[in-house]
PDB file of C-alpha atoms and ligand atoms in Angstrom:
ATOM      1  CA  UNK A  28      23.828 -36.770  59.481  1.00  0.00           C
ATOM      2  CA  UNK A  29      26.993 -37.012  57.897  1.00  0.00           C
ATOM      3  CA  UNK A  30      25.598 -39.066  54.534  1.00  0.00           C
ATOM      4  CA  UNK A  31      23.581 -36.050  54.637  1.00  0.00           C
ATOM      5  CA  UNK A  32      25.915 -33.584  54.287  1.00  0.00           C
ATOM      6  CA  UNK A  33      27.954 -35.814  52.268  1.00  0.00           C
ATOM      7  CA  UNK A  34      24.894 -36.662  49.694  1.00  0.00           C
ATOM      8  CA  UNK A  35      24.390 -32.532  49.691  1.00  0.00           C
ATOM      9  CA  UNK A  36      28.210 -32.158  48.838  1.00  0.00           C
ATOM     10  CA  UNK A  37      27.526 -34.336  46.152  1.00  0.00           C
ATOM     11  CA  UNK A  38      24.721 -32.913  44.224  1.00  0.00           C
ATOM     12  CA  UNK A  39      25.730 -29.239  44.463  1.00  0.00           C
ATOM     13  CA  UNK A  40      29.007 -30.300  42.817  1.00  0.00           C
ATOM     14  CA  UNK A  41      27.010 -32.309  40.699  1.00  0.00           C
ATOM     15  CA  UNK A  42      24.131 -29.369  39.688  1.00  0.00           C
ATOM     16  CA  UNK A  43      26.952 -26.509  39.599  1.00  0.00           C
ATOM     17  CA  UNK A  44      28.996 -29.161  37.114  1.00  0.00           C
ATOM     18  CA  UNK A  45      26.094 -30.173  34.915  1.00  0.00           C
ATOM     19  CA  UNK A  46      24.481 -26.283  34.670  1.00  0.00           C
ATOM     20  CA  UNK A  47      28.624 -24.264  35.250  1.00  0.00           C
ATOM     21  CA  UNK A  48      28.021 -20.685  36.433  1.00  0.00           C
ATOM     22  CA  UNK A  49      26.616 -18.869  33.928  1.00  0.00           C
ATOM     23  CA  UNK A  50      27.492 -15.322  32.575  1.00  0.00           C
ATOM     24  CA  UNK A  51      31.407 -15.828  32.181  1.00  0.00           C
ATOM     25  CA  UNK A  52      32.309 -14.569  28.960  1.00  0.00           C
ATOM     26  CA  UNK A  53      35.467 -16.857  26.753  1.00  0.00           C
ATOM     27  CA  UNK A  54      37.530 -15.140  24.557  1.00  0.00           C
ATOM     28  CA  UNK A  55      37.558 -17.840  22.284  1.00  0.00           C
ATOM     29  CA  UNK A  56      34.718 -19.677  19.948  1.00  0.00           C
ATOM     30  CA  UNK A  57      32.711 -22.185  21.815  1.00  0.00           C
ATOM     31  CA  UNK A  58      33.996 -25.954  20.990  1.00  0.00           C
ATOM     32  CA  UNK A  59      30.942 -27.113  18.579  1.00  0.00           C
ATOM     33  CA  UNK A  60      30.270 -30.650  18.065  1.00  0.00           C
ATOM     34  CA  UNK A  61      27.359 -29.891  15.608  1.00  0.00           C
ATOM     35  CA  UNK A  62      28.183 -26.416  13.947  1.00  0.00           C
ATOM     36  CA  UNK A  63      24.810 -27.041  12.530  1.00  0.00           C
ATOM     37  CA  UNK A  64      24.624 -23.594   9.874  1.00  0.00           C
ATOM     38  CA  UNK A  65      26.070 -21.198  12.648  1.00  0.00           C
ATOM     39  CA  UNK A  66      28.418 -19.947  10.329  1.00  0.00           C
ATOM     40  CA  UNK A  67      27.579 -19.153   6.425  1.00  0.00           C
ATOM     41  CA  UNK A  68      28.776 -16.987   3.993  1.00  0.00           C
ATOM     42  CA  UNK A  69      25.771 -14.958   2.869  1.00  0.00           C
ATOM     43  CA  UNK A  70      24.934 -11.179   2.494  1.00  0.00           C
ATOM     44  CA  UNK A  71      22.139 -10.051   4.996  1.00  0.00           C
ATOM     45  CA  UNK A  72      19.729  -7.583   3.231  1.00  0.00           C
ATOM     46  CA  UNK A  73      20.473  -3.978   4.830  1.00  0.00           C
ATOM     47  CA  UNK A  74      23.486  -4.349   6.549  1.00  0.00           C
ATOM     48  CA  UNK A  75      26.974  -3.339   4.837  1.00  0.00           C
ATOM     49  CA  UNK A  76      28.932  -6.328   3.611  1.00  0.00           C
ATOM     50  CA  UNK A  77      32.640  -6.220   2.161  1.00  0.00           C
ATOM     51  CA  UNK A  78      31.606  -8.487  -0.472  1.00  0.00           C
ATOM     52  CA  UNK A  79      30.882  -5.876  -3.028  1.00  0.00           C
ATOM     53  CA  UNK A  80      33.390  -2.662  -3.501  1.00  0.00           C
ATOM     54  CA  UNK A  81      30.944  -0.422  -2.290  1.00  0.00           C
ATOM     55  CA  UNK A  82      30.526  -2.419   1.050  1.00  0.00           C
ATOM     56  CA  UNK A  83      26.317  -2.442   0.588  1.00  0.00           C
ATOM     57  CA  UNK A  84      25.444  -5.534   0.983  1.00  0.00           C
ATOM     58  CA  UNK A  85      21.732  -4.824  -0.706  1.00  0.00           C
ATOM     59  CA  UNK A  86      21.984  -4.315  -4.241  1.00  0.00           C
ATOM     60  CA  UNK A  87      20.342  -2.462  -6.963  1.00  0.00           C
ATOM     61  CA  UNK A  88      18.935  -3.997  -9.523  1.00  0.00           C
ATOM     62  CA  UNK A  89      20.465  -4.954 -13.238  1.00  0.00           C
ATOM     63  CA  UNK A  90      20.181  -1.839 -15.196  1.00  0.00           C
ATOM     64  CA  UNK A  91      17.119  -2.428 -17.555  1.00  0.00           C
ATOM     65  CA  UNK A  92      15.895  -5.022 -14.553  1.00  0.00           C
ATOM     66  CA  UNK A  93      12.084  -5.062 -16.212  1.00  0.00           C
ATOM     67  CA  UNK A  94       9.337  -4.949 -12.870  1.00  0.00           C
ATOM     68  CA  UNK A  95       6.845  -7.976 -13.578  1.00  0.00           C
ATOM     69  CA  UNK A  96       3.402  -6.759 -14.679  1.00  0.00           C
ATOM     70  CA  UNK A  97       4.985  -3.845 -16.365  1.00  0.00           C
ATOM     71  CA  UNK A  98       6.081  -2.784 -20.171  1.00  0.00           C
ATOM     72  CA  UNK A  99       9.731  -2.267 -21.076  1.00  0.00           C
ATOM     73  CA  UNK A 100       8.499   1.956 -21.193  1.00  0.00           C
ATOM     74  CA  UNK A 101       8.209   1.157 -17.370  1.00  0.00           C
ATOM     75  CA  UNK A 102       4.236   1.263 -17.808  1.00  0.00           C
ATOM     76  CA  UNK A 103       1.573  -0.729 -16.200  1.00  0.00           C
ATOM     77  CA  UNK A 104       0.897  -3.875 -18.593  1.00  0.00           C
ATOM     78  CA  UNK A 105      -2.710  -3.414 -18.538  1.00  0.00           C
ATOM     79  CA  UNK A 106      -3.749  -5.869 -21.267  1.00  0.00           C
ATOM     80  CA  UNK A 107       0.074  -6.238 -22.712  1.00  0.00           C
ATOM     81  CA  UNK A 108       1.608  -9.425 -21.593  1.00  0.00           C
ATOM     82  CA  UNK A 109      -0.966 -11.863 -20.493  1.00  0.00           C
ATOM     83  CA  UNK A 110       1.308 -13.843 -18.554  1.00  0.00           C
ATOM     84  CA  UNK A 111       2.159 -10.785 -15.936  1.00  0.00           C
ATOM     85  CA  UNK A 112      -2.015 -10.073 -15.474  1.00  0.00           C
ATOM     86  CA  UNK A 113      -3.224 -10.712 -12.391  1.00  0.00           C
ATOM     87  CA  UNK A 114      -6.277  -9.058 -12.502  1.00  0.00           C
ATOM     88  CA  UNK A 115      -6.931  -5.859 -10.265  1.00  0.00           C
ATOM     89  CA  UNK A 116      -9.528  -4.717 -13.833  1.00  0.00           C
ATOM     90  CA  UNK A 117     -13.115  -4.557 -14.071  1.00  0.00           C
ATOM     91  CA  UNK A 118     -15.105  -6.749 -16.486  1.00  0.00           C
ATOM     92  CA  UNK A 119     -16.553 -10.333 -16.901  1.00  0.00           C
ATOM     93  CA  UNK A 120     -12.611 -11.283 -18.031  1.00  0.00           C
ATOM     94  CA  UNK A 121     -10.848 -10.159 -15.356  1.00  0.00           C
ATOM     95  CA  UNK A 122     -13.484 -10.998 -12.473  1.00  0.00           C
ATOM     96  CA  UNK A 123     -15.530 -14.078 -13.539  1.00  0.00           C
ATOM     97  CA  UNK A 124     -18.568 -11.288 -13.178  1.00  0.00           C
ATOM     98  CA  UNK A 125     -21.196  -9.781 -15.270  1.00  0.00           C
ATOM     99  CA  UNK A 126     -22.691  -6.914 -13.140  1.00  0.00           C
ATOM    100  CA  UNK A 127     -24.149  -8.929  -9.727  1.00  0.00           C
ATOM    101  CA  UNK A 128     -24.224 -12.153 -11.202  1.00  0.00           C
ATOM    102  CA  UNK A 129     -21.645 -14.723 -11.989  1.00  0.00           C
ATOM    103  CA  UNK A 130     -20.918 -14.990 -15.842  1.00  0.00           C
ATOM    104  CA  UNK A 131     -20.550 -18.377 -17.784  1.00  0.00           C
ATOM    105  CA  UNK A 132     -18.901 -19.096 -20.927  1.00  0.00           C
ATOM    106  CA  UNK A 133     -15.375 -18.011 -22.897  1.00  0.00           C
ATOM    107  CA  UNK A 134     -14.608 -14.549 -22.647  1.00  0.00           C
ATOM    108  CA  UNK A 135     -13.466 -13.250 -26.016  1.00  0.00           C
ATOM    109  CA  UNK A 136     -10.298 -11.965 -24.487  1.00  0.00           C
ATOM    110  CA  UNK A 137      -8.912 -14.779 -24.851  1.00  0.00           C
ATOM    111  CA  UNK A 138      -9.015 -15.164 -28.566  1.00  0.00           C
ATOM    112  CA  UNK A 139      -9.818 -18.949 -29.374  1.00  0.00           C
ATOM    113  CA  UNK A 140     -10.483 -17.604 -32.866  1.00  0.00           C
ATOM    114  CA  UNK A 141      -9.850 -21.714 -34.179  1.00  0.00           C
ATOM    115  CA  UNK A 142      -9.505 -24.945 -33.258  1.00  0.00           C
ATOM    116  CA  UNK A 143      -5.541 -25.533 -32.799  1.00  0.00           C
ATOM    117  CA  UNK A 144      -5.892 -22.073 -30.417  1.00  0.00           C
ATOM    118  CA  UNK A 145      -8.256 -23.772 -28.130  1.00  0.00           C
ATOM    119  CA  UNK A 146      -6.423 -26.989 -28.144  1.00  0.00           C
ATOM    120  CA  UNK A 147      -2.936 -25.349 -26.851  1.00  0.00           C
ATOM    121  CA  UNK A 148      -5.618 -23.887 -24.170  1.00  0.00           C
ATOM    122  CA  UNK A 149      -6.701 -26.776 -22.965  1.00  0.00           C
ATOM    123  CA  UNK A 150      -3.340 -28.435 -22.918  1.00  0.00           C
ATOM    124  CA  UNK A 151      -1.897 -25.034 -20.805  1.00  0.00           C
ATOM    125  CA  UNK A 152      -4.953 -25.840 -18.740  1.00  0.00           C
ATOM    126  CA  UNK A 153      -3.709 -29.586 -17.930  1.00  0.00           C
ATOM    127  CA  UNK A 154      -0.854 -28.313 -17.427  1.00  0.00           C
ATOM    128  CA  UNK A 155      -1.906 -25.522 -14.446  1.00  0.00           C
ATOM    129  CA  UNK A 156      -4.369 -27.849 -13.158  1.00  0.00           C
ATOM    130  CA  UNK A 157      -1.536 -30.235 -12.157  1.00  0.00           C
ATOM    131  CA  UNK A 158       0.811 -27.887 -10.895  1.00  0.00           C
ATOM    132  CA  UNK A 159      -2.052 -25.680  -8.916  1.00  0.00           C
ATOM    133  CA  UNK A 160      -5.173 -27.898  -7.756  1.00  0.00           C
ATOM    134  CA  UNK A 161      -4.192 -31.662  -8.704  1.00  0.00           C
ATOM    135  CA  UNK A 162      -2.589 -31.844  -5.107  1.00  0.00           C
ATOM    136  CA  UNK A 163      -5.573 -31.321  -3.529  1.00  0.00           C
ATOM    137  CA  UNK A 164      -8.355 -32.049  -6.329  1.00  0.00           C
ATOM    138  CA  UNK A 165      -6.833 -34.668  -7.757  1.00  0.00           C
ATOM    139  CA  UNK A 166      -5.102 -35.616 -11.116  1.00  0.00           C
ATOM    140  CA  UNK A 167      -8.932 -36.117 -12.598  1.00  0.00           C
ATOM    141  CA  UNK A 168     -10.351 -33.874 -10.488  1.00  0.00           C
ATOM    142  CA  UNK A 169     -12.603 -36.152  -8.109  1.00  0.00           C
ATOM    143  CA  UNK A 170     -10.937 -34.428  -4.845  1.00  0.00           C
ATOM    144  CA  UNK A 171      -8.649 -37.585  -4.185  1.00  0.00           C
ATOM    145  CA  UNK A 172      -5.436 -35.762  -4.200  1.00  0.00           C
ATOM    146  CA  UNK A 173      -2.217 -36.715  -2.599  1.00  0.00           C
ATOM    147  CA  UNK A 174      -3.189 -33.928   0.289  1.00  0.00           C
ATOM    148  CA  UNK A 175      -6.704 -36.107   1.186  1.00  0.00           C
ATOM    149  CA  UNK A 176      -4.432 -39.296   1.615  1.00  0.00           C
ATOM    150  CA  UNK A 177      -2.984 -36.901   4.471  1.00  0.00           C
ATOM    151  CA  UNK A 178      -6.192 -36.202   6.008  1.00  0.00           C
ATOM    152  CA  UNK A 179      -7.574 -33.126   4.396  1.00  0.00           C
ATOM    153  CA  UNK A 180     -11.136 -32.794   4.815  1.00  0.00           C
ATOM    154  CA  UNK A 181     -13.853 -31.618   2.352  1.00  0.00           C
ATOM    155  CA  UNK A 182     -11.827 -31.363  -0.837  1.00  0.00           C
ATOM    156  CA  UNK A 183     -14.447 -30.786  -3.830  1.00  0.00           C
ATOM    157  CA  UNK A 184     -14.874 -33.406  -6.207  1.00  0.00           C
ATOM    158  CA  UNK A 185     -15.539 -31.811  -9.442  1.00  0.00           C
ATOM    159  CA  UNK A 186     -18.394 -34.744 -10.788  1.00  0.00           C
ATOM    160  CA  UNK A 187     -20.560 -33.687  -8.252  1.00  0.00           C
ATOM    161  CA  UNK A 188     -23.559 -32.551 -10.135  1.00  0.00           C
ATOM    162  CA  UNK A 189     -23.423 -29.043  -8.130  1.00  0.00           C
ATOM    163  CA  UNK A 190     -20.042 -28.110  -9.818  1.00  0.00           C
ATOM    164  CA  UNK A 191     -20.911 -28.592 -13.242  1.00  0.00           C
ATOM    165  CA  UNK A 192     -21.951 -25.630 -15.671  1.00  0.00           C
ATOM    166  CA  UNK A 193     -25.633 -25.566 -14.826  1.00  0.00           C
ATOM    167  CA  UNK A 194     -25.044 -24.990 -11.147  1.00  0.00           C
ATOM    168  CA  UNK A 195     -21.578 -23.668 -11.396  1.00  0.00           C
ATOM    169  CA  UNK A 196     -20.761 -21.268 -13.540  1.00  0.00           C
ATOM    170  CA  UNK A 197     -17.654 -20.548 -15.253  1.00  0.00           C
ATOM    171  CA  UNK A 198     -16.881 -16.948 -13.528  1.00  0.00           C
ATOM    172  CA  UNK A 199     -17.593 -18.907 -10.418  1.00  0.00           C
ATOM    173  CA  UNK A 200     -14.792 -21.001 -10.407  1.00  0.00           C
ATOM    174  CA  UNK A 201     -12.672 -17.931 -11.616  1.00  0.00           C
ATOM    175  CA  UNK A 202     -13.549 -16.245  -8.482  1.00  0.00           C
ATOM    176  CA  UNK A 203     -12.599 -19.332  -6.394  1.00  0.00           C
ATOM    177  CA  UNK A 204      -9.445 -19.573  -7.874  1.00  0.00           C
ATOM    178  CA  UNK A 205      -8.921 -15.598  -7.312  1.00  0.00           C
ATOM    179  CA  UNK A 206      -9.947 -15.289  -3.678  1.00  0.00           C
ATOM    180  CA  UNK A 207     -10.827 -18.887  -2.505  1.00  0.00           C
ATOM    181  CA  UNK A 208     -13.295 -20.368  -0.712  1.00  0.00           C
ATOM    182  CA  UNK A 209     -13.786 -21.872   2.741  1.00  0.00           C
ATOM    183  CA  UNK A 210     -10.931 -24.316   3.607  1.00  0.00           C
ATOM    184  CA  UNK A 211      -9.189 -23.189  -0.014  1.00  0.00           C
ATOM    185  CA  UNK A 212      -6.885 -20.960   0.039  1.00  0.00           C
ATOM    186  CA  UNK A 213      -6.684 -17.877  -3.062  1.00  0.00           C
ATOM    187  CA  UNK A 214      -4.549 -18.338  -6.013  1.00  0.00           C
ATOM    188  CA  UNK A 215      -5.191 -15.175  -7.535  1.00  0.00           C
ATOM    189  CA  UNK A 216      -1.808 -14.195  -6.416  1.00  0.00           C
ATOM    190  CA  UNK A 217       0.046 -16.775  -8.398  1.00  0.00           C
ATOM    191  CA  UNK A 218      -2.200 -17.630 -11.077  1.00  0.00           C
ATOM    192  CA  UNK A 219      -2.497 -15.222 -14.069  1.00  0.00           C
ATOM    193  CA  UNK A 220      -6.239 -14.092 -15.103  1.00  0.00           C
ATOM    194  CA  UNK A 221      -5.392 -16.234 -18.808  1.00  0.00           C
ATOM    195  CA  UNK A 222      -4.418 -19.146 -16.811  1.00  0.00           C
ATOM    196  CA  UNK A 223      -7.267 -19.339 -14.498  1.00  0.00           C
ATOM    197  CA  UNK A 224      -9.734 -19.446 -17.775  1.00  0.00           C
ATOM    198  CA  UNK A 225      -7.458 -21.811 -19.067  1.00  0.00           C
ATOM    199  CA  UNK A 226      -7.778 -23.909 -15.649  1.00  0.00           C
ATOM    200  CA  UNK A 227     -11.801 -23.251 -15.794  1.00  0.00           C
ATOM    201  CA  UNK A 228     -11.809 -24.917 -19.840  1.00  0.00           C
ATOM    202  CA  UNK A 229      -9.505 -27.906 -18.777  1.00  0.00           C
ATOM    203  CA  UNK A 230     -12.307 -28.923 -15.226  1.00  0.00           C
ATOM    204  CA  UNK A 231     -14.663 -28.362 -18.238  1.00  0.00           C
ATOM    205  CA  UNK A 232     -12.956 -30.971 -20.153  1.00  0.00           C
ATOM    206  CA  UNK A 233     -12.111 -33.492 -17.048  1.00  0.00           C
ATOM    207  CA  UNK A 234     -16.016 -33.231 -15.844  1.00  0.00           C
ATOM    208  CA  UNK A 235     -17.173 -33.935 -19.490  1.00  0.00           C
ATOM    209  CA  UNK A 236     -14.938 -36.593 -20.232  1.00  0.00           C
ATOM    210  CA  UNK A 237     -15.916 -38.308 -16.814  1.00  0.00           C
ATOM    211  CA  UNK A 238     -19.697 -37.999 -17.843  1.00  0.00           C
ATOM    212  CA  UNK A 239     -19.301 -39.438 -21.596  1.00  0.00           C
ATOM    213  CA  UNK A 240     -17.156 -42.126 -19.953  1.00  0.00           C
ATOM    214  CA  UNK A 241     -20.102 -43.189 -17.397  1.00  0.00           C
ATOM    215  CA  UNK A 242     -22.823 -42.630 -20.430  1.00  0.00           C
ATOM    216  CA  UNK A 243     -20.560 -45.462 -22.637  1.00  0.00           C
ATOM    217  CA  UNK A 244     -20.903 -47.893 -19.709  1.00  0.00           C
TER     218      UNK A 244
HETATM  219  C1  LIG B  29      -4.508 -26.968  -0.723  1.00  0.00           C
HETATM  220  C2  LIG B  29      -5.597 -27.726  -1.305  1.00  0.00           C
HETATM  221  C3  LIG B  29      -6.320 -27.129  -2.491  1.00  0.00           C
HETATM  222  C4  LIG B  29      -5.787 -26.673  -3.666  1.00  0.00           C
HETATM  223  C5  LIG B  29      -4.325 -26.630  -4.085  1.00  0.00           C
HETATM  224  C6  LIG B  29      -6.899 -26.257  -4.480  1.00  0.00           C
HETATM  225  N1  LIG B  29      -8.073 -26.446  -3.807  1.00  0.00           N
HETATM  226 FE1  LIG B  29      -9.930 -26.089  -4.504  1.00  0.00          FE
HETATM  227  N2  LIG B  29     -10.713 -26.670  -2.740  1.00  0.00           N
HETATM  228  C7  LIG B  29     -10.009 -27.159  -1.664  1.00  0.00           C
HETATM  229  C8  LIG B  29     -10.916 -27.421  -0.562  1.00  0.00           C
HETATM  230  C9  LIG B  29     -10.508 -27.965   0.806  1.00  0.00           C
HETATM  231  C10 LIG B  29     -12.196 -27.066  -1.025  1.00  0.00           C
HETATM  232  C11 LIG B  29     -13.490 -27.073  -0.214  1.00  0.00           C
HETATM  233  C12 LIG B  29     -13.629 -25.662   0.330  1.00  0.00           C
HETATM  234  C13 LIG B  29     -14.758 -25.537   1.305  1.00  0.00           C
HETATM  235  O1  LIG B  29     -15.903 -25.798   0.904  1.00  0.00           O
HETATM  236  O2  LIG B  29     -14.465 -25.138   2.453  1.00  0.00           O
HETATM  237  C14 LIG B  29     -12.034 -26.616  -2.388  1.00  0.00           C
HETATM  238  C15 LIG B  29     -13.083 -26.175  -3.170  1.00  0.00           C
HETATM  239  C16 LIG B  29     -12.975 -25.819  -4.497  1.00  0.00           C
HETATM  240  C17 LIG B  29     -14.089 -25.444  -5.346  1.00  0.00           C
HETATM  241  C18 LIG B  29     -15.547 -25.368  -4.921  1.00  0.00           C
HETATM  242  C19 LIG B  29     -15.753 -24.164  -4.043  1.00  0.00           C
HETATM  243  C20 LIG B  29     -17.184 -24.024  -3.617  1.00  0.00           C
HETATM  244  O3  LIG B  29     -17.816 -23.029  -4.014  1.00  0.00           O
HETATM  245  O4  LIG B  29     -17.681 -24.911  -2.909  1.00  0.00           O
HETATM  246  C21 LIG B  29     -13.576 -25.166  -6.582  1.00  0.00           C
HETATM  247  C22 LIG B  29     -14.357 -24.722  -7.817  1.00  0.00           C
HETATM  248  C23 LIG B  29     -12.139 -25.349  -6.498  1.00  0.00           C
HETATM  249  N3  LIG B  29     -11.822 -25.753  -5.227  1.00  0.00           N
HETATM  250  C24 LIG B  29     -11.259 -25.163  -7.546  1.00  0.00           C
HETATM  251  C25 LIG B  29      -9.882 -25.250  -7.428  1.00  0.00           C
HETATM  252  C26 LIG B  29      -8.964 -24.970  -8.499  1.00  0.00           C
HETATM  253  C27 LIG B  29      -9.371 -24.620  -9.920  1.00  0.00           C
HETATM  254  C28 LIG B  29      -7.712 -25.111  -7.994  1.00  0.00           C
HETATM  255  C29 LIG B  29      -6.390 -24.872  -8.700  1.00  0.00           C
HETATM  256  C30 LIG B  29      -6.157 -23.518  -9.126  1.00  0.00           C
HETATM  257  C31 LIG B  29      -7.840 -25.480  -6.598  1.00  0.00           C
HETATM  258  N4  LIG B  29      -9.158 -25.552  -6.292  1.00  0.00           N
HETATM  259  C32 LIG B  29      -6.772 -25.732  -5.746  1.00  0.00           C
HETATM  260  C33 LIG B  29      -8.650 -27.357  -1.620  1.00  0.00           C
HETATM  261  C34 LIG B  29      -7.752 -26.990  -2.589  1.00  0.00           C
END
């Protein structure tokens, strides 16, 4: 009995050691062996901060700060600077659509009057493909991208025969891009409405490059 009491002793010392009393309150800072990022200088958005002379730590923007997707007047950009259109119009252009049906071929919005003009499209197409889709779609668009080596399932491989022009049309890929599809996520958000038609001509070029390539075998 006394090992018992003994042993008890033991393991309340050892329980109210290991887990203290909570609820006492220190005057000074804990001792930390890993501060970790506890502590940073850094202005939290709506709280006051003596940073800046007026003690707001929020600030207004730079006078003549221009909004994206607007004018300098302070005006919508509604066909002004292609690079701030995300869409939000009606019209084959802006929705991949031609009444009910999906449209396919170049809208003339985008002005590929000559040959140098549709060149520089292309290449700003290569160029968005492998920043946007090549993670997932792959570099040559075959749906082997670095995101399938980790396991993603169902990615669409572009030389299937139901993705090309005949079965797929051009406004259909614009509207996957804008609003996405299944396990795809939408990139109408990042991706402006030039640069999705720009994506659409480059998978043109990648899925007729890939057929002329098995043809010369
Ligand atoms: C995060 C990975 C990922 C990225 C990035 C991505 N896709 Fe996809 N995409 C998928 C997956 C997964 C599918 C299959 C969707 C399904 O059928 O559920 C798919 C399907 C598609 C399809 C066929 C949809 C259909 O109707 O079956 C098209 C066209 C397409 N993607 C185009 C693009 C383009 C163009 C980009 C770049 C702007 C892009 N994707 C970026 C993962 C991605």
């Amino acid at each position: 009995m006394r090992y018992f009491f003994l042993a008890y002793a033991l393991i309340a010392l050892l329980v109210v050691g290991v887990f203290g009393v909570r609820g006492q309150h220190f005057s000074k800072p804990p001792y930390r062996i890993f501060p970790d990022m506890d502590d940073q200088d850094k202005l939290k958005a709506q709280k006051p901060d003596a940073f800046f002379h007026d003690n707001h730590g929020a600030r207004l923007p730079v006078a003549q700060t221009q909004p994206r997707g607007f004018n300098e007047d302070g005006k919508l950009a509604v066909g002004g600077i292609p690079e701030y259109e995300f869409g939000g119009q009606t019209g084959y252009y802006y929705t991949g659509h031609v009444g009910d049906y999906f449209g396919t071929g170049t809208p003339a919005e985008l002005e590929l009057t000559d040959e140098a003009a549709a060149a520089a499209f292309i290449h700003r197409g290569k160029e968005r493909f492998d920043i946007y889709c090549s993670v997932c779609h792959g570099k040559s668009g075959d749906g082997q991208g670095v995101t399938s080596q980790y396991g993603v399932p169902g990615i669409a491989n572009f030389h299937l025969d139901n993705f090309k022009p005949a079965t797929y049309p051009d406004g259909r890929i614009f509207e996957t891009i804008t609003n996405g599809k299944g396990m795809m996520g939408a990139y109408g958000y990042n991706i402006p409405v030039r640069d999705r038609w720009a994506i659409i001509a480059y998978v043109r070029t990648l899925q007729t490059a890939k057929e002329s390539q098995t043809k010369a075998k």
